[in-house]
mmCIF file of C-alpha atoms and ligand atoms in Angstrom:
data_model
loop_
_atom_site.group_PDB
_atom_site.id
_atom_site.type_symbol
_atom_site.label_atom_id
_atom_site.label_comp_id
_atom_site.label_asym_id
_atom_site.label_seq_id
_atom_site.Cartn_x
_atom_site.Cartn_y
_atom_site.Cartn_z
ATOM 1 C CA MET A 1 16.776 -15.675 -1.926
ATOM 2 C CA ALA A 2 14.602 -12.819 -3.479
ATOM 3 C CA LYS A 3 11.909 -11.186 -1.425
ATOM 4 C CA GLY A 4 8.291 -10.617 -2.822
ATOM 5 C CA ILE A 5 6.544 -7.569 -2.527
ATOM 6 C CA LEU A 6 2.949 -6.874 -3.178
ATOM 7 C CA LEU A 7 2.012 -3.369 -4.070
ATOM 8 C CA LEU A 8 -1.704 -3.301 -3.536
ATOM 9 C CA HIS A 9 -4.050 -0.240 -4.416
ATOM 10 C CA GLY A 10 -7.739 -0.179 -3.485
ATOM 11 C CA PRO A 11 -10.788 1.697 -4.682
ATOM 12 C CA ASN A 12 -10.633 4.716 -6.951
ATOM 13 C CA LEU A 13 -6.730 4.834 -7.104
ATOM 14 C CA ASN A 14 -7.034 3.647 -10.678
ATOM 15 C CA LEU A 15 -8.163 7.261 -11.370
ATOM 16 C CA LEU A 16 -4.932 8.561 -10.033
ATOM 17 C CA GLY A 17 -3.576 11.465 -12.278
ATOM 18 C CA THR A 18 -6.961 13.078 -13.003
ATOM 19 C CA ARG A 19 -8.823 12.451 -9.278
ATOM 20 C CA GLN A 20 -8.437 15.453 -7.304
ATOM 21 C CA PRO A 21 -4.669 16.247 -8.098
ATOM 22 C CA GLU A 22 -4.719 18.944 -5.526
ATOM 23 C CA VAL A 23 -5.004 16.229 -2.811
ATOM 24 C CA TYR A 24 -3.432 13.242 -4.470
ATOM 25 C CA GLY A 25 -0.734 14.641 -6.989
ATOM 26 C CA GLY A 26 -0.533 14.322 -10.711
ATOM 27 C CA MET A 27 1.005 10.840 -11.112
ATOM 28 C CA THR A 28 -0.877 8.096 -12.592
ATOM 29 C CA LEU A 29 -1.076 4.789 -10.928
ATOM 30 C CA ALA A 30 1.114 3.324 -13.632
ATOM 31 C CA GLU A 31 3.525 6.137 -12.946
ATOM 32 C CA ILE A 32 3.876 5.382 -9.117
ATOM 33 C CA ASN A 33 4.042 1.640 -9.835
ATOM 34 C CA SER A 34 7.009 2.181 -12.147
ATOM 35 C CA ALA A 35 8.712 4.638 -9.647
ATOM 36 C CA VAL A 36 8.542 1.949 -7.093
ATOM 37 C CA GLU A 37 9.919 -0.471 -9.552
ATOM 38 C CA GLN A 38 12.806 1.774 -10.402
ATOM 39 C CA HIS A 39 13.398 2.230 -6.670
ATOM 40 C CA LEU A 40 13.664 -1.471 -6.065
ATOM 41 C CA ALA A 41 15.849 -2.080 -9.073
ATOM 42 C CA ALA A 42 18.940 -2.190 -6.768
ATOM 43 C CA TYR A 43 17.434 -4.907 -4.500
ATOM 44 C CA ASP A 44 16.778 -8.610 -5.101
ATOM 45 C CA VAL A 45 12.958 -7.999 -4.785
ATOM 46 C CA GLN A 46 10.172 -9.192 -6.782
ATOM 47 C CA LEU A 47 7.456 -6.678 -7.178
ATOM 48 C CA ARG A 48 4.000 -7.493 -8.023
ATOM 49 C CA THR A 49 1.219 -4.734 -8.456
ATOM 50 C CA ALA A 50 -2.565 -5.089 -8.231
ATOM 51 C CA GLN A 51 -5.508 -2.608 -7.950
ATOM 52 C CA SER A 52 -9.232 -3.254 -7.233
ATOM 53 C CA ASN A 53 -12.372 -1.122 -6.664
ATOM 54 C CA HIS A 54 -13.813 -4.222 -4.778
ATOM 55 C CA GLU A 55 -13.178 -5.279 -1.260
ATOM 56 C CA GLY A 56 -13.541 -9.056 -2.084
ATOM 57 C CA ALA A 57 -11.058 -8.668 -4.919
ATOM 58 C CA LEU A 58 -8.570 -6.971 -2.417
ATOM 59 C CA ILE A 59 -9.064 -9.781 0.151
ATOM 60 C CA GLU A 60 -8.413 -12.131 -2.347
ATOM 61 C CA PHE A 61 -5.023 -10.547 -3.419
ATOM 62 C CA LEU A 62 -4.036 -10.739 -0.017
ATOM 63 C CA HIS A 63 -4.865 -14.254 0.509
ATOM 64 C CA GLU A 64 -2.838 -15.126 -2.744
ATOM 65 C CA ALA A 65 0.169 -12.964 -1.434
ATOM 66 C CA ARG A 66 0.524 -15.627 1.222
ATOM 67 C CA GLY A 67 1.692 -17.967 -1.235
ATOM 68 C CA TRP A 68 4.683 -15.947 -2.835
ATOM 69 C CA ALA A 69 5.238 -12.698 -1.009
ATOM 70 C CA ASP A 70 7.194 -11.668 2.027
ATOM 71 C CA GLY A 71 5.388 -8.437 2.725
ATOM 72 C CA VAL A 72 2.596 -6.014 1.252
ATOM 73 C CA VAL A 73 2.608 -2.331 0.770
ATOM 74 C CA PHE A 74 -1.306 -1.409 0.618
ATOM 75 C CA ASN A 75 -3.019 1.796 0.162
ATOM 76 C CA PRO A 76 -6.605 0.619 0.940
ATOM 77 C CA GLY A 77 -8.150 3.732 -0.024
ATOM 78 C CA ALA A 78 -11.719 4.454 1.609
ATOM 79 C CA TYR A 79 -11.920 0.838 2.852
ATOM 80 C CA THR A 80 -9.283 2.050 5.484
ATOM 81 C CA HIS A 81 -11.912 3.543 7.493
ATOM 82 C CA THR A 82 -14.576 0.882 6.998
ATOM 83 C CA SER A 83 -13.487 -2.522 6.521
ATOM 84 C CA VAL A 84 -13.379 -5.254 9.239
ATOM 85 C CA ALA A 85 -12.986 -7.854 6.499
ATOM 86 C CA LEU A 86 -9.721 -6.293 5.323
ATOM 87 C CA ARG A 87 -8.495 -6.091 8.741
ATOM 88 C CA ASP A 88 -9.244 -9.653 9.360
ATOM 89 C CA ALA A 89 -7.514 -10.628 5.985
ATOM 90 C CA ILE A 90 -4.266 -8.717 6.915
ATOM 91 C CA THR A 91 -4.510 -10.490 10.178
ATOM 92 C CA ALA A 92 -4.926 -13.831 8.714
ATOM 93 C CA ILE A 93 -2.001 -13.696 6.118
ATOM 94 C CA GLU A 94 0.672 -13.193 8.831
ATOM 95 C CA LEU A 95 2.722 -11.052 6.523
ATOM 96 C CA PRO A 96 4.126 -7.513 7.318
ATOM 97 C CA VAL A 97 1.642 -5.058 5.691
ATOM 98 C CA ILE A 98 2.560 -1.216 5.576
ATOM 99 C CA GLU A 99 -0.409 0.833 5.126
ATOM 100 C CA VAL A 100 -0.111 3.768 2.928
ATOM 101 C CA HIS A 101 -1.864 7.041 1.982
ATOM 102 C CA LEU A 102 -0.979 9.745 -0.568
ATOM 103 C CA SER A 103 -2.732 12.406 1.481
ATOM 104 C CA ASN A 104 -2.340 13.146 5.148
ATOM 105 C CA VAL A 105 -5.487 11.413 6.201
ATOM 106 C CA HIS A 106 -5.174 13.082 9.666
ATOM 107 C CA GLY A 107 -5.416 16.634 8.531
ATOM 108 C CA ARG A 108 -8.718 15.658 6.491
ATOM 109 C CA GLU A 109 -12.351 14.994 7.395
ATOM 110 C CA ALA A 110 -12.859 13.442 10.763
ATOM 111 C CA PHE A 111 -14.048 10.113 9.273
ATOM 112 C CA ARG A 112 -10.582 9.623 7.644
ATOM 113 C CA HIS A 113 -8.729 9.919 10.960
ATOM 114 C CA THR A 114 -9.582 6.197 11.983
ATOM 115 C CA SER A 115 -8.135 3.286 10.345
ATOM 116 C CA LEU A 116 -9.592 0.111 11.073
ATOM 117 C CA LEU A 117 -6.375 -1.342 9.448
ATOM 118 C CA ALA A 118 -3.313 0.086 10.887
ATOM 119 C CA GLY A 119 -3.413 -1.772 14.126
ATOM 120 C CA VAL A 120 -2.895 -4.975 12.366
ATOM 121 C CA CYS A 121 -0.126 -3.441 10.060
ATOM 122 C CA LEU A 122 3.483 -3.265 10.702
ATOM 123 C CA GLY A 123 3.073 0.579 10.336
ATOM 124 C CA ALA A 124 1.388 3.159 8.332
ATOM 125 C CA ILE A 125 2.565 6.183 6.181
ATOM 126 C CA ALA A 126 0.558 9.133 5.074
ATOM 127 C CA GLY A 127 1.028 12.605 3.863
ATOM 128 C CA PHE A 128 3.934 12.316 1.351
ATOM 129 C CA GLY A 129 2.124 12.122 -1.787
ATOM 130 C CA TRP A 130 3.709 9.225 -4.156
ATOM 131 C CA HIS A 131 6.805 9.251 -2.141
ATOM 132 C CA SER A 132 4.660 7.621 0.618
ATOM 133 C CA TYR A 133 5.053 4.383 -1.399
ATOM 134 C CA ILE A 134 8.949 4.686 -1.457
ATOM 135 C CA LEU A 135 8.917 5.196 2.044
ATOM 136 C CA ALA A 136 6.556 2.233 2.703
ATOM 137 C CA VAL A 137 8.996 -0.096 0.618
ATOM 138 C CA ASP A 138 11.904 1.332 2.437
ATOM 139 C CA ALA A 139 10.231 0.289 5.701
ATOM 140 C CA LEU A 140 9.867 -3.398 4.438
ATOM 141 C CA LEU A 141 13.317 -3.456 3.402
ATOM 142 C CA ARG A 142 14.401 -2.216 6.688
ATOM 143 C CA HIS A 143 12.297 -4.538 8.518
ATOM 144 C CA TRP A 144 14.100 -7.207 6.555
ATOM 145 C CA ASP A 145 17.507 -5.500 7.451
ATOM 146 C CA LEU A 146 18.140 -5.013 3.616
ATOM 147 C CA LEU A 147 17.926 -1.440 3.396
ATOM 148 C CA ARG A 148 20.865 0.473 2.164
ATOM 149 C CA ASP A 149 21.954 4.041 2.706
HETATM 150 C C1 DQA B 201 -6.394 7.858 0.485
HETATM 151 C C2 DQA B 201 -7.206 8.214 1.766
HETATM 152 C C3 DQA B 201 -8.546 7.781 1.794
HETATM 153 O O1 DQA B 201 -9.134 8.361 2.964
HETATM 154 C C4 DQA B 201 -9.263 8.019 0.553
HETATM 155 O O2 DQA B 201 -10.520 7.429 0.499
HETATM 156 C C5 DQA B 201 -8.427 7.447 -0.576
HETATM 157 C C6 DQA B 201 -7.054 7.649 -0.744
HETATM 158 C C7 DQA B 201 -4.780 8.291 0.219
HETATM 159 O O3 DQA B 201 -4.084 7.583 -0.513
HETATM 160 O O4 DQA B 201 -4.801 9.488 0.575
HETATM 161 O O5 DQA B 201 -9.152 7.003 -1.622
HETATM 162 O O6 DQA B 201 -6.162 6.340 0.877
#
């Protein structure tokens, strides 16, 4: 039975490739999505991707995931540090969610050191650039006991 993964990207991540490449790397969002897709090619996984700059739209993607996905890899962008509503949505959907950041948020401004979401996620990965997403997907596969060497 195929597993479903929602790869969800929050605000400003549509600008990847040109947005502060010294912080976030040079890959576009489409390139990151396709790297994850390629990584998952060896697994029986259905991947869907989405991005929004709007908190409410991200909440709706999470709600919809309840109907088809088995897990979520989520870079909530700046909403990580502010959104009680996203925290409540993650709690409500009862799916394993991995919080992902390209940059090492703990080495940056103090306001980025707090995540309102990590505590209701299965775990969080930060600081490995686009590879953070691969590590997050592997964390889900391992959670399901599907990860191969
Ligand atoms: C980010 C880190 C956030 O603090 C920031 O607001 C982002 C990107 C990251 O991937 O490193 O938009 O989530």
